[in-house]
Coordinates of C-alpha atoms in Angstrom, one line a residue:
Chain A
M328 CA -114.1 -195.6 175.5
S329 CA -117.6 -194.8 176.6
S330 CA -116.5 -191.3 177.4
E331 CA -115.6 -191.1 173.6
I332 CA -118.8 -192.1 172.5
Q333 CA -120.6 -189.9 174.6
F334 CA -118.4 -187.2 173.3
I335 CA -119.4 -188.0 169.6
R336 CA -122.9 -187.9 170.8
L337 CA -122.7 -184.4 172.2
L338 CA -120.8 -183.4 169.1
V339 CA -123.8 -184.5 166.9
L340 CA -126.3 -183.1 169.5
L341 CA -124.7 -179.6 169.6
N342 CA -124.1 -179.4 165.8
G343 CA -127.7 -180.6 164.8
A344 CA -129.0 -177.6 167.0
V345 CA -126.7 -175.0 165.5
P346 CA -129.0 -174.1 162.4
A347 CA -132.0 -174.0 164.8
A348 CA -130.2 -171.5 167.1
L349 CA -128.9 -169.5 164.1
L350 CA -132.5 -169.4 162.7
A351 CA -134.0 -168.2 166.0
W352 CA -131.2 -165.8 166.6
D353 CA -131.7 -164.3 163.0
A354 CA -135.4 -164.2 163.5
L355 CA -135.0 -162.3 166.9
R356 CA -132.9 -159.5 165.2
G357 CA -135.2 -159.4 162.3
E358 CA -132.6 -160.6 159.9
L359 CA -134.5 -163.3 158.0
G360 CA -134.6 -161.2 154.8
A361 CA -137.4 -159.8 152.8
N362 CA -140.0 -162.7 153.5
P363 CA -139.0 -163.9 156.8
I364 CA -141.9 -166.3 157.3
N365 CA -141.2 -168.1 154.0
F366 CA -137.5 -168.2 154.7
A367 CA -138.0 -169.9 158.1
I368 CA -140.3 -172.3 156.3
R369 CA -137.9 -173.1 153.3
T370 CA -135.0 -173.3 155.9
T371 CA -136.6 -175.6 158.3
G372 CA -138.0 -177.9 155.5
T373 CA -134.5 -178.1 153.8
L374 CA -133.0 -178.8 157.2
A375 CA -135.4 -181.7 157.8
L376 CA -134.4 -183.2 154.5
I377 CA -130.7 -182.9 155.1
F378 CA -131.1 -184.7 158.8
L379 CA -133.2 -187.4 157.0
V380 CA -130.5 -188.1 154.5
L381 CA -127.9 -188.0 157.0
T382 CA -129.9 -190.5 159.1
L383 CA -130.1 -192.8 156.2
A384 CA -126.6 -192.4 155.7
V385 CA -125.6 -193.8 159.0
T386 CA -126.1 -197.4 158.3
P387 CA -124.2 -197.6 155.1
L388 CA -121.5 -195.7 156.6
V389 CA -121.2 -198.1 159.6
R390 CA -121.4 -201.1 157.3
L391 CA -118.9 -199.6 154.9
A392 CA -116.3 -198.1 157.1
G393 CA -116.7 -200.2 160.1
W394 CA -117.9 -197.2 162.2
N395 CA -119.9 -199.2 164.5
W396 CA -119.4 -196.6 167.3
F397 CA -121.3 -194.1 165.5
T398 CA -124.6 -196.1 165.2
P399 CA -126.3 -194.7 168.2
N400 CA -126.2 -191.1 166.7
R401 CA -128.5 -192.5 163.9
R402 CA -131.6 -191.7 166.5
V403 CA -130.3 -188.2 167.3
L404 CA -130.1 -187.4 163.5
G405 CA -133.6 -188.8 162.9
L406 CA -135.1 -187.1 165.9
Y407 CA -133.6 -183.8 164.4
A408 CA -135.2 -184.6 161.0
F409 CA -138.4 -184.8 162.9
F410 CA -138.0 -181.8 165.0
Y411 CA -137.2 -179.7 161.8
A412 CA -140.0 -181.1 159.8
L413 CA -142.3 -180.3 162.8
A414 CA -141.0 -176.7 163.1
H415 CA -141.5 -176.4 159.4
F416 CA -145.1 -177.5 159.7
L417 CA -145.6 -175.2 162.7
I418 CA -144.5 -172.1 161.2
F419 CA -146.5 -172.6 158.2
F420 CA -149.5 -173.4 160.5
S421 CA -149.0 -170.4 162.9
L422 CA -147.5 -167.7 160.7
D423 CA -149.0 -168.5 157.1
R424 CA -152.1 -170.1 157.9
E425 CA -152.7 -167.8 161.1
L426 CA -153.6 -170.9 163.2
S427 CA -156.6 -171.8 160.9
L428 CA -157.1 -175.2 161.1
S429 CA -159.7 -175.2 158.3
S430 CA -157.6 -173.3 156.0
T431 CA -154.6 -175.7 156.7
L432 CA -156.5 -178.8 156.5
S433 CA -158.1 -177.6 153.0
E434 CA -154.9 -176.5 151.7
M435 CA -153.5 -180.0 152.5
A436 CA -156.2 -181.8 150.9
L437 CA -156.2 -179.6 147.6
R438 CA -152.6 -179.3 147.1
P439 CA -150.7 -182.7 146.2
Y440 CA -147.4 -181.2 147.3
L441 CA -148.7 -180.3 150.8
A442 CA -150.6 -183.6 151.1
V443 CA -147.4 -185.6 150.4
G444 CA -145.5 -183.4 152.7
S445 CA -147.8 -183.8 155.4
L446 CA -147.8 -187.7 154.9
G447 CA -143.9 -187.4 155.5
L448 CA -144.3 -185.6 158.7
L449 CA -147.1 -187.7 160.1
L450 CA -145.0 -191.0 159.4
M451 CA -142.1 -189.4 161.4
V452 CA -144.5 -189.1 164.6
P453 CA -144.6 -192.8 165.6
L454 CA -140.7 -193.0 164.8
A455 CA -140.2 -190.1 166.9
V456 CA -142.4 -191.5 169.7
T457 CA -140.6 -194.8 169.8
S458 CA -137.1 -193.4 169.7
T459 CA -136.2 -194.1 173.4
N460 CA -134.6 -197.1 174.7
R461 CA -137.4 -198.1 176.5
M462 CA -139.7 -198.1 173.6
I463 CA -137.1 -200.3 171.8
Q464 CA -137.4 -202.8 174.4
R465 CA -141.1 -202.6 174.8
L466 CA -141.4 -203.2 171.1
G467 CA -138.7 -205.8 170.5
T468 CA -135.9 -205.1 168.4
S469 CA -137.4 -206.7 165.1
R470 CA -140.7 -204.9 165.4
W471 CA -138.8 -201.8 166.2
K472 CA -136.8 -202.1 163.0
R473 CA -139.6 -202.9 160.8
L474 CA -141.5 -199.9 162.1
H475 CA -138.4 -197.5 161.6
R476 CA -138.1 -198.6 158.0
L477 CA -141.0 -195.9 157.7
T478 CA -138.1 -193.7 157.2
Y479 CA -137.4 -194.6 153.8
V480 CA -141.1 -193.6 153.0
A481 CA -141.0 -190.5 154.9
A482 CA -137.7 -189.4 153.3
I483 CA -139.3 -190.2 149.7
A484 CA -142.3 -188.2 150.7
G485 CA -140.1 -185.2 151.9
V486 CA -138.2 -185.1 148.5
A487 CA -141.3 -185.4 146.5
H488 CA -142.9 -182.7 148.5
Y489 CA -140.1 -180.3 147.7
T490 CA -139.8 -181.4 144.0
M491 CA -143.4 -180.7 143.7
L492 CA -143.4 -177.2 144.7
V493 CA -140.1 -175.9 142.7
K494 CA -141.1 -173.7 139.9
A495 CA -138.5 -174.6 137.3
D496 CA -135.0 -174.9 138.9
L497 CA -135.0 -178.8 140.1
R498 CA -131.3 -178.9 140.7
W499 CA -131.6 -179.0 144.6
P500 CA -134.8 -181.3 144.7
L501 CA -132.9 -183.6 142.2
A502 CA -129.7 -183.4 144.1
F503 CA -131.7 -184.7 147.2
A504 CA -133.4 -187.4 145.0
V505 CA -130.1 -188.5 144.0
L506 CA -128.7 -188.9 147.3
L507 CA -131.9 -190.6 148.5
M508 CA -131.7 -193.1 145.6
V509 CA -128.1 -194.0 146.2
L510 CA -128.8 -194.6 150.1
L511 CA -132.0 -196.6 149.4
G512 CA -130.5 -198.3 146.4
W513 CA -127.7 -199.2 148.7
R514 CA -130.2 -201.1 151.1
A515 CA -131.7 -202.8 148.2
Y516 CA -128.6 -204.0 147.0
T517 CA -127.5 -205.5 150.2
A518 CA -130.7 -206.8 150.9
A519 CA -130.7 -208.9 147.4
T520 CA -127.4 -209.9 147.8
G521 CA -127.9 -211.4 151.3
P522 CA -126.8 -209.9 154.5
A523 CA -123.4 -208.2 154.2
P524 CA -120.4 -209.7 156.1
R525 CA -120.0 -207.8 159.2
P526 CA -117.0 -205.7 159.0
P527 CA -114.6 -206.7 161.9
G528 CA -114.1 -203.2 162.9
P529 CA -111.5 -202.1 165.3
A530 CA -111.6 -204.5 168.2
G531 CA -113.1 -203.2 171.5
R532 CA -114.7 -200.2 169.5
T533 CA -118.1 -201.7 169.6
P534 CA -119.5 -201.6 173.3
R535 CA -121.4 -204.9 173.7
R536 CA -124.6 -204.6 175.5
S537 CA -126.4 -207.3 177.2
A538 CA -129.6 -206.8 175.5
P539 CA -128.3 -205.4 171.9
L540 CA -130.1 -202.4 170.8
P541 CA -131.2 -202.4 167.2
D542 CA -128.9 -199.5 166.5
T543 CA -126.4 -201.6 164.8
A544 CA -128.6 -202.9 162.0
G545 CA -131.1 -201.6 159.6
Chain B
M232 CA -79.5 -181.2 184.2
S233 CA -80.0 -184.6 185.8
R234 CA -79.3 -187.2 183.2
S235 CA -81.4 -190.0 185.2
P236 CA -82.5 -192.8 182.9
K237 CA -85.8 -192.6 184.9
I238 CA -88.2 -190.0 184.0
P239 CA -88.4 -188.0 187.2
S240 CA -91.9 -188.2 188.8
G241 CA -92.0 -184.5 188.4
E242 CA -92.1 -184.7 184.6
I243 CA -95.0 -186.7 184.7
T244 CA -98.1 -185.1 183.6
P245 CA -100.2 -184.9 186.6
E246 CA -103.6 -186.6 186.1
G247 CA -105.6 -183.6 186.3
D248 CA -103.5 -181.9 183.6
Y249 CA -103.8 -184.8 181.3
F250 CA -107.6 -184.6 181.6
D251 CA -107.5 -181.1 181.3
R252 CA -105.6 -181.3 178.1
R253 CA -108.2 -183.9 176.9
R254 CA -111.1 -181.7 177.9
F255 CA -109.3 -178.9 176.1
L256 CA -108.8 -180.7 173.0
R257 CA -112.6 -181.8 173.0
G258 CA -113.6 -178.3 173.7
G259 CA -111.6 -177.2 170.6
L260 CA -113.2 -180.2 168.7
L261 CA -116.8 -179.1 169.6
A262 CA -116.0 -175.5 169.2
G263 CA -114.5 -176.0 165.9
S264 CA -117.3 -178.2 164.6
V265 CA -119.9 -175.9 165.6
L266 CA -118.1 -173.0 163.9
T267 CA -117.9 -175.2 160.9
T268 CA -121.7 -176.0 160.9
G269 CA -122.6 -172.5 161.5
T270 CA -120.5 -171.1 158.8
A271 CA -122.0 -173.6 156.3
Y272 CA -125.4 -172.6 157.4
R273 CA -124.5 -169.0 156.6
L274 CA -123.0 -169.5 153.4
L275 CA -125.6 -171.9 151.9
N276 CA -128.7 -170.2 153.5
S277 CA -128.2 -166.3 153.3
P278 CA -131.3 -164.2 153.6
G279 CA -129.9 -161.6 151.5
G280 CA -129.3 -157.8 152.4
E281 CA -126.9 -156.4 150.0
E282 CA -126.5 -152.7 150.4
I283 CA -127.4 -151.2 147.0
E284 CA -126.7 -147.6 145.9
T285 CA -127.7 -146.4 142.5
A286 CA -127.7 -142.8 141.3
P287 CA -130.6 -140.7 142.0
L288 CA -133.0 -139.8 139.2
R289 CA -133.3 -136.3 137.8
D290 CA -136.7 -134.4 137.1
L291 CA -138.6 -137.1 138.9
V292 CA -142.3 -136.2 138.9
S293 CA -144.2 -137.1 142.0
S294 CA -147.1 -139.8 141.5
T295 CA -149.7 -137.5 142.9
G296 CA -150.2 -136.1 139.4
E297 CA -149.7 -132.5 140.8
T298 CA -147.5 -131.4 138.0
A299 CA -150.2 -132.9 135.6
A300 CA -150.9 -130.3 133.0
G301 CA -151.0 -130.0 129.3
P302 CA -152.9 -132.0 126.7
Q303 CA -152.9 -135.5 126.0
P304 CA -150.9 -136.4 123.0
S305 CA -152.9 -138.4 120.6
L306 CA -151.6 -141.8 119.9
T307 CA -150.5 -142.2 116.4
T308 CA -151.1 -145.9 116.8
T309 CA -153.7 -147.6 114.9
E310 CA -156.5 -149.7 116.4
P311 CA -155.2 -151.4 119.1
A312 CA -157.0 -155.0 119.5
A313 CA -160.7 -154.3 119.9
N314 CA -161.9 -154.0 123.5
G315 CA -164.9 -156.2 123.1
G316 CA -164.0 -159.5 121.5
A317 CA -160.5 -159.1 121.9
G318 CA -160.1 -162.5 123.3
S319 CA -161.6 -164.2 120.2
A320 CA -158.6 -162.5 118.5
T321 CA -156.3 -164.6 120.3
G322 CA -158.0 -168.0 119.8
G323 CA -156.0 -170.7 118.5
T324 CA -152.9 -168.7 118.5
E325 CA -150.8 -170.9 120.7
P326 CA -147.5 -169.7 121.5
L327 CA -145.1 -171.8 119.7
P328 CA -141.8 -172.7 121.6
G329 CA -138.7 -171.8 120.0
T330 CA -140.3 -169.4 117.5
P331 CA -138.1 -166.3 117.3
I332 CA -139.8 -163.3 118.2
A333 CA -139.6 -160.7 115.6
S334 CA -139.4 -163.0 112.8
Q335 CA -141.1 -161.1 110.2
P336 CA -139.4 -158.1 108.7
P337 CA -141.4 -154.9 109.0
P338 CA -143.6 -154.6 106.0
I339 CA -142.7 -151.5 104.1
Q340 CA -146.1 -150.6 102.6
P341 CA -147.5 -147.8 104.7
V342 CA -150.6 -149.5 106.1
V343 CA -151.1 -146.8 108.6
E344 CA -154.5 -145.6 109.2
P345 CA -153.6 -142.6 111.1
A346 CA -157.2 -142.2 113.0
P347 CA -156.7 -142.9 116.7
V348 CA -160.0 -145.0 116.6
D349 CA -160.1 -145.8 120.3
P350 CA -160.6 -143.2 122.7
P351 CA -158.9 -143.8 126.0
P352 CA -161.1 -145.8 128.2
T353 CA -162.5 -143.9 131.1
P354 CA -164.1 -146.1 133.4
P355 CA -166.7 -144.3 135.6
A356 CA -164.9 -145.0 138.8
A357 CA -161.8 -143.8 137.5
V358 CA -163.2 -140.6 136.7
T359 CA -164.5 -139.8 140.2
T360 CA -161.3 -140.9 141.9
T361 CA -159.4 -138.3 143.2
P362 CA -155.7 -138.8 143.1
P363 CA -154.5 -140.3 146.2
E364 CA -151.5 -138.5 148.0
V365 CA -148.2 -139.7 149.1
P366 CA -148.1 -140.8 152.7
A367 CA -146.5 -138.0 154.5
N368 CA -144.1 -140.3 156.3
D369 CA -142.7 -141.8 153.2
P370 CA -138.9 -141.3 153.7
F371 CA -138.3 -141.4 150.0
E372 CA -140.8 -138.6 149.4
T373 CA -139.7 -136.9 146.4
P374 CA -139.2 -133.1 146.8
T375 CA -142.3 -131.4 146.5
E376 CA -141.4 -128.1 144.9
S377 CA -144.8 -128.2 143.8
P378 CA -145.0 -125.7 141.1
A379 CA -148.3 -123.6 140.7
P380 CA -150.8 -125.5 139.2
D381 CA -151.0 -123.5 136.3
A382 CA -147.3 -123.2 135.6
A383 CA -146.7 -124.8 132.5
V384 CA -144.2 -127.6 132.7
A385 CA -142.6 -128.8 129.5
S386 CA -142.2 -132.3 131.2
A387 CA -145.7 -132.7 132.5
P388 CA -147.2 -136.2 132.6
A389 CA -148.9 -137.1 129.4
E390 CA -151.9 -138.9 130.8
P391 CA -155.1 -136.9 131.6
E392 CA -156.5 -137.2 134.8
A393 CA -159.0 -139.8 134.1
D394 CA -156.0 -142.2 133.0
R395 CA -154.1 -141.7 136.0
A396 CA -156.2 -143.8 138.3
G397 CA -154.3 -146.3 139.7
F398 CA -151.0 -144.6 139.3
S399 CA -150.4 -144.4 143.1
T400 CA -151.4 -145.9 146.1
E401 CA -151.4 -145.1 149.8
E402 CA -150.5 -148.6 150.8
K403 CA -147.6 -149.3 152.9
Q404 CA -144.6 -149.4 150.6
T405 CA -142.1 -152.3 150.7
P406 CA -138.6 -150.9 151.9
F407 CA -136.1 -150.5 149.3
R408 CA -133.8 -153.0 150.7
N409 CA -136.3 -155.6 150.5
I410 CA -137.3 -154.9 146.9
A411 CA -134.0 -154.9 145.7
N412 CA -133.0 -158.2 147.7
Y413 CA -135.9 -160.4 147.0
N414 CA -137.0 -161.1 143.7
N415 CA -136.9 -163.6 140.7
F416 CA -134.2 -162.7 138.1
Y417 CA -133.2 -166.2 136.7
E418 CA -130.7 -164.6 134.5
F419 CA -128.5 -164.3 137.5
T420 CA -129.8 -167.0 139.9
T421 CA -132.9 -168.7 140.9
S422 CA -132.5 -167.9 144.3
K423 CA -134.6 -164.7 145.2
E424 CA -132.4 -163.7 148.1
R425 CA -129.1 -164.0 146.0
V426 CA -130.2 -162.1 142.9
A427 CA -128.7 -158.8 144.1
A428 CA -125.4 -160.2 145.1
A429 CA -125.1 -162.2 141.9
A430 CA -125.9 -159.1 139.8
R431 CA -123.7 -156.8 141.8
R432 CA -121.0 -156.5 139.1
F433 CA -123.6 -156.1 136.2
Q434 CA -123.0 -153.0 134.0
P435 CA -126.0 -151.9 132.5
R436 CA -124.6 -149.1 130.4
P437 CA -124.0 -148.7 127.6
W438 CA -127.4 -150.0 126.6
S439 CA -129.4 -149.9 123.5
V440 CA -133.0 -151.0 122.6
Q441 CA -134.2 -152.2 119.2
V442 CA -137.9 -151.5 118.6
D443 CA -138.9 -153.1 115.4
G444 CA -141.5 -155.4 113.9
L445 CA -144.8 -154.2 112.4
V446 CA -143.9 -150.4 112.9
Q447 CA -143.4 -147.5 110.6
Q448 CA -140.0 -146.4 111.9
P449 CA -138.4 -149.2 113.2
R450 CA -134.8 -148.2 115.0
E451 CA -132.5 -148.8 117.7
F452 CA -132.7 -146.5 120.6
D453 CA -129.9 -145.5 122.9
L454 CA -130.9 -145.9 126.4
E455 CA -130.3 -142.1 126.9
E456 CA -132.8 -141.3 124.1
I457 CA -135.6 -143.4 125.5
L458 CA -134.9 -141.7 128.9
R459 CA -135.2 -138.4 127.4
L460 CA -138.8 -139.1 125.7
A461 CA -140.4 -138.0 129.1
P462 CA -139.3 -137.3 132.7
P463 CA -139.5 -140.1 135.0
E464 CA -142.8 -140.1 136.9
E465 CA -143.1 -142.0 140.1
R466 CA -145.8 -144.8 140.1
I467 CA -146.7 -146.8 143.3
Y468 CA -147.9 -150.1 142.1
R469 CA -148.9 -153.1 143.9
M470 CA -146.7 -156.2 142.5
R471 CA -148.1 -159.7 143.0
C472 CA -145.7 -162.5 142.4
V473 CA -147.2 -165.6 140.8
E474 CA -145.5 -167.4 143.8
G475 CA -148.1 -165.9 146.2
W476 CA -146.1 -162.9 147.6
S477 CA -146.6 -159.2 147.0
M478 CA -145.1 -155.8 147.5
V479 CA -145.9 -152.1 147.0
I480 CA -143.1 -150.6 144.7
P481 CA -142.6 -146.9 144.1
W482 CA -141.3 -147.2 140.5
A483 CA -140.2 -144.4 138.4
G484 CA -140.6 -144.3 134.6
F485 CA -143.2 -143.5 132.0
S486 CA -146.0 -145.5 130.1
L487 CA -144.8 -147.7 127.5
S488 CA -147.1 -146.1 125.2
R489 CA -144.7 -143.1 124.7
L490 CA -142.0 -145.2 123.3
L491 CA -144.3 -147.1 121.1
K492 CA -145.9 -144.1 119.6
Q493 CA -142.3 -142.9 118.5
V494 CA -142.1 -146.1 116.3
E495 CA -145.5 -145.8 114.8
P496 CA -147.2 -149.1 115.1
L497 CA -148.8 -150.3 111.9
G498 CA -152.5 -151.3 111.7
K499 CA -151.5 -155.0 111.5
A500 CA -149.7 -155.0 114.8
R501 CA -151.6 -156.6 117.5
Y502 CA -149.0 -157.9 119.8
V503 CA -146.0 -156.5 121.4
A504 CA -143.0 -159.1 122.3
F505 CA -140.2 -158.0 124.4
Q506 CA -136.8 -159.7 125.1
T507 CA -134.2 -159.6 127.7
L508 CA -130.4 -159.3 127.1
H509 CA -128.9 -162.6 126.2
D510 CA -125.4 -162.5 127.4
P511 CA -124.4 -165.4 129.6
Q512 CA -120.9 -163.5 130.4
R513 CA -123.0 -160.9 131.9
M514 CA -125.7 -162.7 133.3
P515 CA -124.4 -166.0 134.5
G516 CA -127.7 -167.7 135.3
Q517 CA -128.1 -167.9 131.6
K518 CA -125.4 -170.7 131.5
V519 CA -128.0 -173.1 133.3
P520 CA -130.9 -174.1 130.9
V521 CA -133.4 -173.6 133.7
L522 CA -135.6 -171.4 131.2
E523 CA -135.2 -171.0 127.5
W524 CA -133.0 -168.2 126.8
P525 CA -133.4 -165.4 126.2
Y526 CA -136.3 -164.7 128.4
V527 CA -139.3 -163.1 126.3
E528 CA -142.4 -161.8 127.4
G529 CA -145.6 -160.3 125.5
L530 CA -148.6 -158.1 125.7
R531 CA -151.5 -157.5 123.6
L532 CA -151.2 -154.1 121.9
D533 CA -154.0 -152.7 123.9
E534 CA -152.3 -153.9 126.8
A535 CA -149.2 -152.3 126.0
L536 CA -150.9 -149.3 125.4
H537 CA -152.6 -148.8 128.7
P538 CA -151.5 -146.0 130.7
L539 CA -150.8 -148.3 133.7
T540 CA -148.2 -150.3 131.6
L541 CA -145.0 -148.8 132.6
L542 CA -141.6 -148.6 131.2
A543 CA -139.5 -148.5 134.4
S544 CA -136.1 -147.1 134.7
G545 CA -136.1 -146.3 138.4
L546 CA -137.2 -147.1 142.0
Y547 CA -137.5 -145.1 145.1
G548 CA -136.4 -142.0 143.1
K549 CA -133.2 -143.8 142.1
E550 CA -131.9 -145.6 139.0
L551 CA -133.1 -149.3 138.9
P552 CA -130.7 -151.6 140.9
N553 CA -129.3 -154.4 138.7
S554 CA -131.4 -157.0 140.8
C555 CA -134.7 -155.2 139.6
G556 CA -133.8 -155.3 135.9
A557 CA -131.6 -152.1 135.1
P558 CA -131.6 -150.1 133.1
L559 CA -135.0 -150.6 131.7
R560 CA -138.0 -153.0 132.6
L561 CA -141.6 -153.5 132.0
V562 CA -144.1 -153.1 134.8
V563 CA -147.6 -154.5 134.2
P564 CA -149.4 -154.0 137.6
W565 CA -152.5 -156.2 137.0
K566 CA -150.7 -159.1 135.9
Y567 CA -148.1 -161.4 137.9
G568 CA -144.6 -160.1 138.3
F569 CA -143.1 -162.5 135.7
K570 CA -144.9 -160.6 133.0
G571 CA -142.6 -157.6 134.0
I572 CA -139.5 -158.6 131.9
K573 CA -136.3 -157.0 132.8
S574 CA -133.3 -155.7 131.2
I575 CA -135.0 -155.1 127.9
V576 CA -133.0 -155.1 124.6
R577 CA -135.7 -155.6 122.3
I578 CA -139.1 -154.8 121.7
T579 CA -141.1 -155.8 118.4
L580 CA -144.6 -155.5 117.4
T581 CA -146.2 -158.4 115.8
E582 CA -149.3 -159.7 114.3
N583 CA -149.5 -163.1 116.1
Q584 CA -149.1 -163.7 119.8
P585 CA -145.5 -164.1 120.7
P586 CA -144.3 -166.9 123.0
T587 CA -143.6 -166.2 126.3
S588 CA -141.0 -167.8 128.6
W589 CA -142.9 -169.2 131.3
N590 CA -145.7 -170.2 129.3
V591 CA -143.1 -172.1 127.1
A592 CA -141.6 -173.5 130.1
A593 CA -144.9 -174.9 131.5
P594 CA -148.0 -174.2 129.3
Y595 CA -150.5 -175.6 131.9
E596 CA -149.2 -173.4 134.7
Y597 CA -148.4 -169.9 133.2
G598 CA -150.7 -168.4 130.6
F599 CA -150.1 -165.6 128.3
Y600 CA -152.3 -163.2 130.1
A601 CA -151.1 -164.1 133.5
N602 CA -153.7 -161.6 135.0
V603 CA -153.8 -161.6 138.7
N604 CA -156.9 -163.7 139.6
P605 CA -157.8 -165.2 143.0
E606 CA -160.3 -167.5 141.4
V607 CA -157.8 -169.1 139.0
D608 CA -155.4 -171.1 141.1
H609 CA -151.9 -172.1 139.9
P610 CA -152.3 -175.9 139.2
R611 CA -150.1 -176.6 142.1
W612 CA -151.0 -173.7 144.7
S613 CA -153.8 -171.5 145.6
Q614 CA -153.9 -167.8 144.1
A615 CA -156.6 -166.6 146.6
T616 CA -154.4 -165.1 149.0
E617 CA -150.9 -163.6 149.2
Q618 CA -148.2 -162.8 151.4
R619 CA -147.8 -159.1 151.3
L620 CA -143.8 -158.8 152.5
G621 CA -143.7 -157.0 155.9
E622 CA -147.0 -158.4 157.2
F623 CA -147.9 -161.6 159.2
G624 CA -150.4 -163.9 157.7
R625 CA -151.9 -163.5 154.2
R626 CA -154.2 -161.1 152.7
K627 CA -156.8 -161.9 150.1
T628 CA -155.7 -161.6 146.5
V629 CA -157.9 -159.2 144.4
L630 CA -159.0 -159.4 140.8
F631 CA -156.4 -157.7 138.5
N632 CA -154.4 -157.0 141.8
G633 CA -156.8 -154.1 142.4
Y634 CA -156.7 -152.3 139.2
A635 CA -159.9 -153.8 137.7
D636 CA -161.5 -150.3 137.3
Q637 CA -158.7 -149.5 135.0
V638 CA -158.1 -152.8 133.1
A639 CA -161.2 -155.0 133.3
H640 CA -162.5 -153.7 130.2
L641 CA -159.7 -154.9 128.2
Y642 CA -161.0 -158.6 129.0
A643 CA -164.7 -157.9 128.8
G644 CA -166.5 -161.0 127.5
M645 CA -163.1 -163.3 127.9
D646 CA -163.2 -166.6 129.9
L647 CA -160.5 -165.6 132.5
R648 CA -160.1 -169.4 133.3
R649 CA -159.3 -170.3 129.7
W650 CA -157.3 -167.2 129.1
F651 CA -155.3 -167.4 132.3

């Protein structure tokens, strides 16, 4: 069973890296189109949003479908969201701003969409740092869970950032906004109506740990 | 064949094989999922790159002006909006969303004052500028069968030397592939990289352009009639998009003034309104109400008559690709790219400032003038710098996109922050 879980983890790990690999491969071949820097920035930004949404979809999925075995992948997905957001920023900083701290910071301060986006990325830093098993144990499960609710704010900031820079066609940002509203709304609803009854789940699917990691809640 | 009730031990899958099969299945699952993810990435995130082939233009005149000869035809238009206080003329005329352009029928009374009052402006800098030469390594260099300077060419460019300043630049030209595969043309799709693919099947012919409004001779031109008005001339212009990227584009076409002069603008005419084809069947992007369709644009009449204002029918010596606004588009190099309306079907001279699509969509973000100006930021982003495609980092944006010597006088005395 544990090998099955490890296999799923490998599946998630590999697939999350596929867009990065293709982006890097296309960049090496000079096949990022007419505006490669902008293309790489947009791609990594969109991927960060996609992985944030996927991360937030894990808990509802686990609760509704009883896929408890899937929960450990939430942190993998969240880390991918962080790495894509970081790459998004680093490409902007190095290739668009040409490593100029002053121009990067002044732009961030002057342009609300950049300020909001930066906030989202900054909020994800402590989450990425505390994503290891050791950090969970050091923080304690309930504190860790509370801290990691920052993901909600980061995701809202990310979608707001996207919405605020679009010129006229709001369809994609709105699609992300709707997804996010559904996922956060489900949490608000279950929180308001009391703890949802644990779905029994197929017996034996959930590995019991002596010190249960908070992966199964939140 | 042994019919033993027991499965002979030889038929039991060896443990190694069993795990091999499992491993094989997992390998297949991994490969399949990676392939699926990769395909989804490719489909949803194409960087564009359609191969586009259009017919070469005949009689293309090179941009160096070496064939320039012949007198300047005097404009039969009357009194374009005065240079000086032109800004005040527009005061208070806010674009009215939803107002159809060309609502007013052309008045019949001949109000024509045939005196071409305004001599073409000759900015001092422009006079002394020697015409730049086309870079020698330009792969699309037009055949320079340069005729003897005194050879009388019937199809010589109309503009005198002084007016030709800015018609060309030695800056590195953006490759054709990138120009044709990266632009905004919401009539097809709002994705810049996908316009070329979405416009691939568009048929730009037959085509006609209605030219009407406050003119003496309103009429519908067949495309070929317009193209015959003058030989296409190469104009190498910088193009600055309001989004903060730029290109250098060798257009082909002739000054819009040549077409306008055919219809003889009336004295009352102060603006020129343009309209793109509205046909959601042929332009599927128009099925989505991202902007109000049809796309409309406008210029002040003096802007429209400026020699730099180009009615373009070609690019890199070939007919315009569909993605770039085939068969006929406007290019106003000192303004943001969205002023360069594509696939034009109607040109109407008006007395009042016509509505323009982006201004209607977001009045605080896109003005009627939309002159390139590094000092006047878009409300949401800076206009101080631009990403020149093909370069790393950003370069400083220049007032009027570097055409200040040619056009600054049009806005003398105007507050460019107010009239953005």
